[in-house]
Amino acid sequence: MTSVALKYRWRRPSSELQTLQGSDGDRDIGRVERAIAGDYWLWFLTCDLGVIDIARHCHLNGAARTAAHAAAACEVRYEALTASIAGATS
């Protein structure tokens, strides 16, 4: 088992044990939840990052073996997306 370093805060909303919510300060960046069927975790990027073309970014979700790996994948996509938005506005 490999260790995964996460950059952002991941917490369990309320008492839900199968879901994690990620945040960058006061901005929600995504969520990770255990799949109903199968031994893996799904991640979903929250696309409230300003005006973006959702159709272009609809691939911003996926699956991973552990919650930490799913959170790390979500963080990588979040950073790539915020960098592309910052580049488009400068």
mmCIF file of N, CA, C and O in Angstrom:
data_model
loop_
_atom_site.group_PDB
_atom_site.id
_atom_site.type_symbol
_atom_site.label_atom_id
_atom_site.label_comp_id
_atom_site.label_asym_id
_atom_site.label_seq_id
_atom_site.Cartn_x
_atom_site.Cartn_y
_atom_site.Cartn_z
ATOM 1 N N MET A 1 0.846 -1.173 0.000
ATOM 2 C CA MET A 1 0.000 0.000 0.000
ATOM 3 C C MET A 1 0.891 1.235 0.000
ATOM 4 O O MET A 1 1.822 1.337 0.780
ATOM 5 N N THR A 2 0.620 2.166 -0.900
ATOM 6 C CA THR A 2 1.411 3.386 -0.972
ATOM 7 C C THR A 2 0.706 4.515 -0.246
ATOM 8 O O THR A 2 -0.516 4.584 -0.187
ATOM 9 N N SER A 3 1.508 5.414 0.266
ATOM 10 C CA SER A 3 0.990 6.579 0.964
ATOM 11 C C SER A 3 0.688 7.678 -0.054
ATOM 12 O O SER A 3 1.412 7.847 -1.029
ATOM 13 N N VAL A 4 -0.377 8.422 0.186
ATOM 14 C CA VAL A 4 -0.774 9.489 -0.724
ATOM 15 C C VAL A 4 -0.804 10.802 0.058
ATOM 16 O O VAL A 4 -1.469 10.894 1.085
ATOM 17 N N ALA A 5 -0.069 11.794 -0.433
ATOM 18 C CA ALA A 5 -0.063 13.110 0.207
ATOM 19 C C ALA A 5 -1.125 13.981 -0.450
ATOM 20 O O ALA A 5 -1.147 14.129 -1.671
ATOM 21 N N LEU A 6 -2.010 14.527 0.351
ATOM 22 C CA LEU A 6 -3.066 15.397 -0.155
ATOM 23 C C LEU A 6 -2.743 16.845 0.185
ATOM 24 O O LEU A 6 -2.234 17.135 1.265
ATOM 25 N N LYS A 7 -3.051 17.765 -0.740
ATOM 26 C CA LYS A 7 -2.764 19.184 -0.543
ATOM 27 C C LYS A 7 -3.922 19.938 0.093
ATOM 28 O O LYS A 7 -3.717 20.952 0.729
ATOM 29 N N TYR A 8 -5.122 19.471 -0.120
ATOM 30 C CA TYR A 8 -6.301 20.208 0.311
ATOM 31 C C TYR A 8 -7.005 19.477 1.451
ATOM 32 O O TYR A 8 -6.711 18.327 1.738
ATOM 33 N N ARG A 9 -7.937 20.167 2.066
ATOM 34 C CA ARG A 9 -8.657 19.592 3.207
ATOM 35 C C ARG A 9 -9.785 18.688 2.699
ATOM 36 O O ARG A 9 -10.592 19.095 1.864
ATOM 37 N N TRP A 10 -9.862 17.483 3.232
ATOM 38 C CA TRP A 10 -10.918 16.522 2.918
ATOM 39 C C TRP A 10 -11.609 16.148 4.214
ATOM 40 O O TRP A 10 -10.968 15.738 5.174
ATOM 41 N N ARG A 11 -12.916 16.334 4.267
ATOM 42 C CA ARG A 11 -13.677 16.056 5.494
ATOM 43 C C ARG A 11 -14.923 15.262 5.159
ATOM 44 O O ARG A 11 -15.377 15.253 4.026
ATOM 45 N N ARG A 12 -15.459 14.634 6.165
ATOM 46 C CA ARG A 12 -16.711 13.892 6.019
ATOM 47 C C ARG A 12 -17.861 14.848 6.333
ATOM 48 O O ARG A 12 -17.924 15.355 7.448
ATOM 49 N N PRO A 13 -18.741 15.100 5.372
ATOM 50 C CA PRO A 13 -19.894 15.950 5.678
ATOM 51 C C PRO A 13 -20.857 15.229 6.618
ATOM 52 O O PRO A 13 -21.210 14.081 6.388
ATOM 53 N N SER A 14 -21.246 15.874 7.661
ATOM 54 C CA SER A 14 -22.143 15.336 8.702
ATOM 55 C C SER A 14 -21.669 13.947 9.150
ATOM 56 O O SER A 14 -20.496 13.741 9.393
ATOM 57 N N SER A 15 -22.553 12.989 9.227
ATOM 58 C CA SER A 15 -22.189 11.652 9.717
ATOM 59 C C SER A 15 -22.015 10.636 8.588
ATOM 60 O O SER A 15 -21.961 9.444 8.838
ATOM 61 N N GLU A 16 -21.936 11.098 7.363
ATOM 62 C CA GLU A 16 -21.805 10.209 6.208
ATOM 63 C C GLU A 16 -20.405 9.594 6.173
ATOM 64 O O GLU A 16 -19.413 10.297 5.997
ATOM 65 N N LEU A 17 -20.306 8.282 6.350
ATOM 66 C CA LEU A 17 -19.007 7.623 6.410
ATOM 67 C C LEU A 17 -18.447 7.253 5.046
ATOM 68 O O LEU A 17 -17.267 6.954 4.929
ATOM 69 N N GLN A 18 -19.265 7.252 4.021
ATOM 70 C CA GLN A 18 -18.828 6.808 2.702
ATOM 71 C C GLN A 18 -18.586 7.966 1.738
ATOM 72 O O GLN A 18 -18.454 7.751 0.541
ATOM 73 N N THR A 19 -18.527 9.200 2.254
ATOM 74 C CA THR A 19 -18.346 10.368 1.403
ATOM 75 C C THR A 19 -17.332 11.321 2.033
ATOM 76 O O THR A 19 -17.319 11.500 3.242
ATOM 77 N N LEU A 20 -16.493 11.926 1.197
ATOM 78 C CA LEU A 20 -15.560 12.961 1.624
ATOM 79 C C LEU A 20 -15.769 14.178 0.738
ATOM 80 O O LEU A 20 -16.009 14.046 -0.469
ATOM 81 N N GLN A 21 -15.659 15.371 1.317
ATOM 82 C CA GLN A 21 -15.793 16.626 0.579
ATOM 83 C C GLN A 21 -14.460 17.348 0.659
ATOM 84 O O GLN A 21 -13.908 17.517 1.743
ATOM 85 N N GLY A 22 -13.932 17.778 -0.476
ATOM 86 C CA GLY A 22 -12.661 18.489 -0.512
ATOM 87 C C GLY A 22 -12.869 19.982 -0.635
ATOM 88 O O GLY A 22 -13.816 20.435 -1.275
ATOM 89 N N SER A 23 -11.967 20.751 -0.021
ATOM 90 C CA SER A 23 -12.084 22.204 -0.120
ATOM 91 C C SER A 23 -10.711 22.862 -0.207
ATOM 92 O O SER A 23 -9.728 22.357 0.320
ATOM 93 N N ASP A 24 -10.709 23.996 -0.886
ATOM 94 C CA ASP A 24 -9.535 24.853 -1.022
ATOM 95 C C ASP A 24 -9.935 26.183 -0.401
ATOM 96 O O ASP A 24 -10.562 27.015 -1.054
ATOM 97 N N GLY A 25 -9.670 26.352 0.867
ATOM 98 C CA GLY A 25 -10.157 27.532 1.580
ATOM 99 C C GLY A 25 -11.661 27.440 1.706
ATOM 100 O O GLY A 25 -12.191 26.468 2.238
ATOM 101 N N ASP A 26 -12.364 28.434 1.162
ATOM 102 C CA ASP A 26 -13.827 28.421 1.246
ATOM 103 C C ASP A 26 -14.486 27.887 -0.029
ATOM 104 O O ASP A 26 -15.694 27.922 -0.174
ATOM 105 N N ARG A 27 -13.698 27.363 -0.962
ATOM 106 C CA ARG A 27 -14.208 26.825 -2.223
ATOM 107 C C ARG A 27 -14.245 25.308 -2.189
ATOM 108 O O ARG A 27 -13.244 24.664 -1.901
ATOM 109 N N ASP A 28 -15.420 24.728 -2.457
ATOM 110 C CA ASP A 28 -15.514 23.271 -2.589
ATOM 111 C C ASP A 28 -14.859 22.873 -3.900
ATOM 112 O O ASP A 28 -15.138 23.461 -4.939
ATOM 113 N N ILE A 29 -13.984 21.881 -3.840
ATOM 114 C CA ILE A 29 -13.315 21.457 -5.071
ATOM 115 C C ILE A 29 -13.829 20.133 -5.598
ATOM 116 O O ILE A 29 -13.671 19.839 -6.770
ATOM 117 N N GLY A 30 -14.433 19.326 -4.757
ATOM 118 C CA GLY A 30 -14.936 18.050 -5.240
ATOM 119 C C GLY A 30 -15.345 17.139 -4.113
ATOM 120 O O GLY A 30 -15.281 17.506 -2.940
ATOM 121 N N ARG A 31 -15.781 15.952 -4.507
ATOM 122 C CA ARG A 31 -16.172 14.972 -3.506
ATOM 123 C C ARG A 31 -15.707 13.584 -3.934
ATOM 124 O O ARG A 31 -15.489 13.325 -5.118
ATOM 125 N N VAL A 32 -15.573 12.736 -2.946
ATOM 126 C CA VAL A 32 -15.165 11.348 -3.140
ATOM 127 C C VAL A 32 -16.187 10.493 -2.410
ATOM 128 O O VAL A 32 -16.557 10.803 -1.285
ATOM 129 N N GLU A 33 -16.672 9.463 -3.066
ATOM 130 C CA GLU A 33 -17.628 8.580 -2.388
ATOM 131 C C GLU A 33 -17.390 7.131 -2.776
ATOM 132 O O GLU A 33 -16.938 6.833 -3.877
ATOM 133 N N ARG A 34 -17.692 6.254 -1.849
ATOM 134 C CA ARG A 34 -17.518 4.823 -2.084
ATOM 135 C C ARG A 34 -18.567 4.359 -3.090
ATOM 136 O O ARG A 34 -19.733 4.721 -2.993
ATOM 137 N N ALA A 35 -18.144 3.566 -4.043
ATOM 138 C CA ALA A 35 -19.063 3.027 -5.043
ATOM 139 C C ALA A 35 -20.035 2.052 -4.388
ATOM 140 O O ALA A 35 -19.662 1.313 -3.475
ATOM 141 N N ILE A 36 -21.273 2.054 -4.843
ATOM 142 C CA ILE A 36 -22.290 1.152 -4.294
ATOM 143 C C ILE A 36 -21.915 -0.299 -4.574
ATOM 144 O O ILE A 36 -22.002 -1.155 -3.712
ATOM 145 N N ALA A 37 -21.508 -0.564 -5.795
ATOM 146 C CA ALA A 37 -21.096 -1.922 -6.171
ATOM 147 C C ALA A 37 -19.607 -1.896 -6.485
ATOM 148 O O ALA A 37 -19.145 -1.087 -7.277
ATOM 149 N N GLY A 38 -18.858 -2.738 -5.841
ATOM 150 C CA GLY A 38 -17.432 -2.806 -6.112
ATOM 151 C C GLY A 38 -16.607 -2.214 -4.991
ATOM 152 O O GLY A 38 -17.084 -1.481 -4.144
ATOM 153 N N ASP A 39 -15.340 -2.552 -5.018
ATOM 154 C CA ASP A 39 -14.428 -2.118 -3.973
ATOM 155 C C ASP A 39 -13.564 -0.973 -4.501
ATOM 156 O O ASP A 39 -12.351 -1.102 -4.653
ATOM 157 N N TYR A 40 -14.182 0.148 -4.805
ATOM 158 C CA TYR A 40 -13.440 1.302 -5.291
ATOM 159 C C TYR A 40 -14.178 2.578 -4.899
ATOM 160 O O TYR A 40 -15.292 2.539 -4.410
ATOM 161 N N TRP A 41 -13.510 3.706 -5.114
ATOM 162 C CA TRP A 41 -14.042 5.024 -4.751
ATOM 163 C C TRP A 41 -14.175 5.870 -6.004
ATOM 164 O O TRP A 41 -13.314 5.848 -6.879
ATOM 165 N N LEU A 42 -15.247 6.612 -6.101
ATOM 166 C CA LEU A 42 -15.504 7.522 -7.216
ATOM 167 C C LEU A 42 -15.134 8.932 -6.787
ATOM 168 O O LEU A 42 -15.331 9.306 -5.633
ATOM 169 N N TRP A 43 -14.610 9.719 -7.708
ATOM 170 C CA TRP A 43 -14.351 11.124 -7.406
ATOM 171 C C TRP A 43 -15.024 12.000 -8.454
ATOM 172 O O TRP A 43 -15.172 11.614 -9.603
ATOM 173 N N PHE A 44 -15.460 13.166 -8.010
ATOM 174 C CA PHE A 44 -16.170 14.122 -8.860
ATOM 175 C C PHE A 44 -15.628 15.507 -8.577
ATOM 176 O O PHE A 44 -15.623 15.949 -7.433
ATOM 177 N N LEU A 45 -15.186 16.192 -9.609
ATOM 178 C CA LEU A 45 -14.723 17.564 -9.451
ATOM 179 C C LEU A 45 -15.930 18.483 -9.422
ATOM 180 O O LEU A 45 -16.836 18.351 -10.238
ATOM 181 N N THR A 46 -15.946 19.404 -8.480
ATOM 182 C CA THR A 46 -17.009 20.403 -8.418
ATOM 183 C C THR A 46 -16.647 21.510 -9.395
ATOM 184 O O THR A 46 -15.589 22.109 -9.269
ATOM 185 N N CYS A 47 -17.500 21.764 -10.356
ATOM 186 C CA CYS A 47 -17.186 22.751 -11.389
ATOM 187 C C CYS A 47 -17.814 24.111 -11.081
ATOM 188 O O CYS A 47 -18.523 24.674 -11.899
ATOM 189 N N ASP A 48 -17.554 24.647 -9.901
ATOM 190 C CA ASP A 48 -18.017 26.001 -9.590
ATOM 191 C C ASP A 48 -16.826 26.951 -9.585
ATOM 192 O O ASP A 48 -16.649 27.772 -8.711
ATOM 193 N N LEU A 49 -15.986 26.822 -10.582
ATOM 194 C CA LEU A 49 -14.728 27.554 -10.631
ATOM 195 C C LEU A 49 -14.804 28.783 -11.520
ATOM 196 O O LEU A 49 -13.798 29.272 -11.985
ATOM 197 N N GLY A 50 -15.964 29.295 -11.782
ATOM 198 C CA GLY A 50 -16.120 30.413 -12.696
ATOM 199 C C GLY A 50 -16.761 29.923 -13.979
ATOM 200 O O GLY A 50 -17.295 28.833 -14.045
ATOM 201 N N VAL A 51 -16.693 30.731 -14.995
ATOM 202 C CA VAL A 51 -17.321 30.385 -16.267
ATOM 203 C C VAL A 51 -16.415 29.416 -17.011
ATOM 204 O O VAL A 51 -15.320 29.760 -17.425
ATOM 205 N N ILE A 52 -16.870 28.176 -17.138
ATOM 206 C CA ILE A 52 -16.129 27.184 -17.913
ATOM 207 C C ILE A 52 -17.108 26.443 -18.805
ATOM 208 O O ILE A 52 -18.311 26.483 -18.589
ATOM 209 N N ASP A 53 -16.594 25.803 -19.807
ATOM 210 C CA ASP A 53 -17.412 25.016 -20.717
ATOM 211 C C ASP A 53 -17.503 23.598 -20.157
ATOM 212 O O ASP A 53 -16.561 22.816 -20.248
ATOM 213 N N ILE A 54 -18.646 23.289 -19.526
ATOM 214 C CA ILE A 54 -18.826 21.976 -18.888
ATOM 215 C C ILE A 54 -18.639 20.846 -19.897
ATOM 216 O O ILE A 54 -18.078 19.804 -19.576
ATOM 217 N N ALA A 55 -19.089 21.033 -21.128
ATOM 218 C CA ALA A 55 -18.942 19.992 -22.148
ATOM 219 C C ALA A 55 -17.470 19.650 -22.371
ATOM 220 O O ALA A 55 -17.120 18.497 -22.605
ATOM 221 N N ARG A 56 -16.598 20.648 -22.301
ATOM 222 C CA ARG A 56 -15.167 20.409 -22.464
ATOM 223 C C ARG A 56 -14.577 19.674 -21.281
ATOM 224 O O ARG A 56 -13.583 18.977 -21.406
ATOM 225 N N HIS A 57 -15.170 19.841 -20.105
ATOM 226 C CA HIS A 57 -14.593 19.288 -18.884
ATOM 227 C C HIS A 57 -15.425 18.157 -18.291
ATOM 228 O O HIS A 57 -15.300 17.849 -17.127
ATOM 229 N N CYS A 58 -16.277 17.523 -19.099
ATOM 230 C CA CYS A 58 -17.168 16.496 -18.567
ATOM 231 C C CYS A 58 -16.414 15.240 -18.153
ATOM 232 O O CYS A 58 -16.964 14.392 -17.465
ATOM 233 N N HIS A 59 -15.148 15.115 -18.522
ATOM 234 C CA HIS A 59 -14.349 13.956 -18.127
ATOM 235 C C HIS A 59 -13.766 14.096 -16.725
ATOM 236 O O HIS A 59 -12.990 13.255 -16.299
ATOM 237 N N LEU A 60 -14.149 15.136 -16.007
ATOM 238 C CA LEU A 60 -13.554 15.408 -14.711
ATOM 239 C C LEU A 60 -14.226 14.616 -13.592
ATOM 240 O O LEU A 60 -14.829 15.157 -12.687
ATOM 241 N N ASN A 61 -14.143 13.329 -13.718
ATOM 242 C CA ASN A 61 -14.572 12.393 -12.681
ATOM 243 C C ASN A 61 -13.854 11.082 -12.969
ATOM 244 O O ASN A 61 -13.269 10.917 -14.025
ATOM 245 N N GLY A 62 -13.856 10.198 -12.030
ATOM 246 C CA GLY A 62 -13.163 8.940 -12.243
ATOM 247 C C GLY A 62 -13.298 8.013 -11.052
ATOM 248 O O GLY A 62 -14.112 8.243 -10.162
ATOM 249 N N ALA A 63 -12.469 6.983 -11.034
ATOM 250 C CA ALA A 63 -12.509 5.985 -9.963
ATOM 251 C C ALA A 63 -11.081 5.654 -9.545
ATOM 252 O O ALA A 63 -10.151 5.775 -10.333
ATOM 253 N N ALA A 64 -10.941 5.244 -8.301
ATOM 254 C CA ALA A 64 -9.640 4.842 -7.777
ATOM 255 C C ALA A 64 -9.840 3.746 -6.737
ATOM 256 O O ALA A 64 -10.947 3.545 -6.241
ATOM 257 N N ARG A 65 -8.780 3.087 -6.399
ATOM 258 C CA ARG A 65 -8.858 1.951 -5.476
ATOM 259 C C ARG A 65 -9.135 2.372 -4.035
ATOM 260 O O ARG A 65 -9.812 1.680 -3.293
ATOM 261 N N THR A 66 -8.589 3.520 -3.616
ATOM 262 C CA THR A 66 -8.785 3.985 -2.243
ATOM 263 C C THR A 66 -9.354 5.401 -2.242
ATOM 264 O O THR A 66 -9.256 6.123 -3.239
ATOM 265 N N ALA A 67 -9.880 5.807 -1.111
ATOM 266 C CA ALA A 67 -10.397 7.168 -0.971
ATOM 267 C C ALA A 67 -9.281 8.190 -1.148
ATOM 268 O O ALA A 67 -9.465 9.225 -1.794
ATOM 269 N N ALA A 68 -8.107 7.914 -0.606
ATOM 270 C CA ALA A 68 -6.986 8.844 -0.729
ATOM 271 C C ALA A 68 -6.540 9.000 -2.177
ATOM 272 O O ALA A 68 -6.262 10.105 -2.639
ATOM 273 N N HIS A 69 -6.478 7.896 -2.915
ATOM 274 C CA HIS A 69 -6.102 7.976 -4.329
ATOM 275 C C HIS A 69 -7.159 8.728 -5.133
ATOM 276 O O HIS A 69 -6.837 9.482 -6.051
ATOM 277 N N ALA A 70 -8.416 8.528 -4.813
ATOM 278 C CA ALA A 70 -9.488 9.258 -5.496
ATOM 279 C C ALA A 70 -9.391 10.743 -5.192
ATOM 280 O O ALA A 70 -9.533 11.591 -6.089
ATOM 281 N N ALA A 71 -9.128 11.099 -3.936
ATOM 282 C CA ALA A 71 -8.980 12.508 -3.561
ATOM 283 C C ALA A 71 -7.779 13.131 -4.275
ATOM 284 O O ALA A 71 -7.856 14.259 -4.769
ATOM 285 N N ALA A 72 -6.682 12.403 -4.359
ATOM 286 C CA ALA A 72 -5.493 12.905 -5.046
ATOM 287 C C ALA A 72 -5.768 13.142 -6.530
ATOM 288 O O ALA A 72 -5.336 14.150 -7.102
ATOM 289 N N ALA A 73 -6.502 12.239 -7.170
ATOM 290 C CA ALA A 73 -6.856 12.412 -8.588
ATOM 291 C C ALA A 73 -7.734 13.646 -8.764
ATOM 292 O O ALA A 73 -7.557 14.414 -9.714
ATOM 293 N N CYS A 74 -8.662 13.859 -7.862
ATOM 294 C CA CYS A 74 -9.527 15.033 -7.917
ATOM 295 C C CYS A 74 -8.696 16.309 -7.766
ATOM 296 O O CYS A 74 -8.912 17.287 -8.479
ATOM 297 N N GLU A 75 -7.732 16.301 -6.852
ATOM 298 C CA GLU A 75 -6.879 17.470 -6.648
ATOM 299 C C GLU A 75 -6.060 17.802 -7.894
ATOM 300 O O GLU A 75 -5.937 18.976 -8.267
ATOM 301 N N VAL A 76 -5.527 16.783 -8.553
ATOM 302 C CA VAL A 76 -4.732 17.005 -9.763
ATOM 303 C C VAL A 76 -5.588 17.660 -10.845
ATOM 304 O O VAL A 76 -5.174 18.624 -11.508
ATOM 305 N N ARG A 77 -6.803 17.166 -11.044
ATOM 306 C CA ARG A 77 -7.696 17.746 -12.045
ATOM 307 C C ARG A 77 -8.105 19.176 -11.659
ATOM 308 O O ARG A 77 -8.198 20.048 -12.499
ATOM 309 N N TYR A 78 -8.351 19.394 -10.367
ATOM 310 C CA TYR A 78 -8.708 20.726 -9.879
ATOM 311 C C TYR A 78 -7.584 21.715 -10.184
ATOM 312 O O TYR A 78 -7.829 22.802 -10.703
ATOM 313 N N GLU A 79 -6.352 21.342 -9.889
ATOM 314 C CA GLU A 79 -5.225 22.236 -10.140
ATOM 315 C C GLU A 79 -5.028 22.497 -11.631
ATOM 316 O O GLU A 79 -4.740 23.616 -12.039
ATOM 317 N N ALA A 80 -5.203 21.476 -12.455
ATOM 318 C CA ALA A 80 -5.078 21.655 -13.901
ATOM 319 C C ALA A 80 -6.170 22.587 -14.426
ATOM 320 O O ALA A 80 -5.912 23.461 -15.257
ATOM 321 N N LEU A 81 -7.377 22.403 -13.930
ATOM 322 C CA LEU A 81 -8.486 23.236 -14.387
ATOM 323 C C LEU A 81 -8.322 24.682 -13.929
ATOM 324 O O LEU A 81 -8.505 25.608 -14.721
ATOM 325 N N THR A 82 -7.948 24.895 -12.679
ATOM 326 C CA THR A 82 -7.776 26.269 -12.204
ATOM 327 C C THR A 82 -6.615 26.954 -12.933
ATOM 328 O O THR A 82 -6.673 28.132 -13.212
ATOM 329 N N ALA A 83 -5.578 26.201 -13.268
ATOM 330 C CA ALA A 83 -4.455 26.772 -14.030
ATOM 331 C C ALA A 83 -4.900 27.155 -15.430
ATOM 332 O O ALA A 83 -4.521 28.213 -15.945
ATOM 333 N N SER A 84 -5.746 26.323 -16.062
ATOM 334 C CA SER A 84 -6.206 26.657 -17.415
ATOM 335 C C SER A 84 -7.159 27.848 -17.395
ATOM 336 O O SER A 84 -7.131 28.674 -18.298
ATOM 337 N N ILE A 85 -7.962 27.965 -16.342
ATOM 338 C CA ILE A 85 -8.855 29.124 -16.218
ATOM 339 C C ILE A 85 -8.030 30.384 -15.995
ATOM 340 O O ILE A 85 -8.291 31.421 -16.598
ATOM 341 N N ALA A 86 -7.030 30.305 -15.120
ATOM 342 C CA ALA A 86 -6.173 31.467 -14.856
ATOM 343 C C ALA A 86 -5.432 31.881 -16.119
ATOM 344 O O ALA A 86 -5.301 33.075 -16.402
ATOM 345 N N GLY A 87 -4.980 30.915 -16.907
ATOM 346 C CA GLY A 87 -4.296 31.220 -18.161
ATOM 347 C C GLY A 87 -5.216 31.856 -19.183
ATOM 348 O O GLY A 87 -4.811 32.733 -19.952
ATOM 349 N N ALA A 88 -6.474 31.459 -19.195
ATOM 350 C CA ALA A 88 -7.443 31.993 -20.155
ATOM 351 C C ALA A 88 -7.859 33.416 -19.803
ATOM 352 O O ALA A 88 -8.261 34.178 -20.673
ATOM 353 N N THR A 89 -7.761 33.782 -18.524
ATOM 354 C CA THR A 89 -8.196 35.121 -18.111
ATOM 355 C C THR A 89 -7.056 36.112 -18.030
ATOM 356 O O THR A 89 -7.270 37.269 -17.764
ATOM 357 N N SER A 90 -5.805 35.640 -18.244
ATOM 358 C CA SER A 90 -4.692 36.595 -18.154
ATOM 359 C C SER A 90 -4.236 37.056 -19.517
ATOM 360 O O SER A 90 -4.656 36.665 -20.536
#
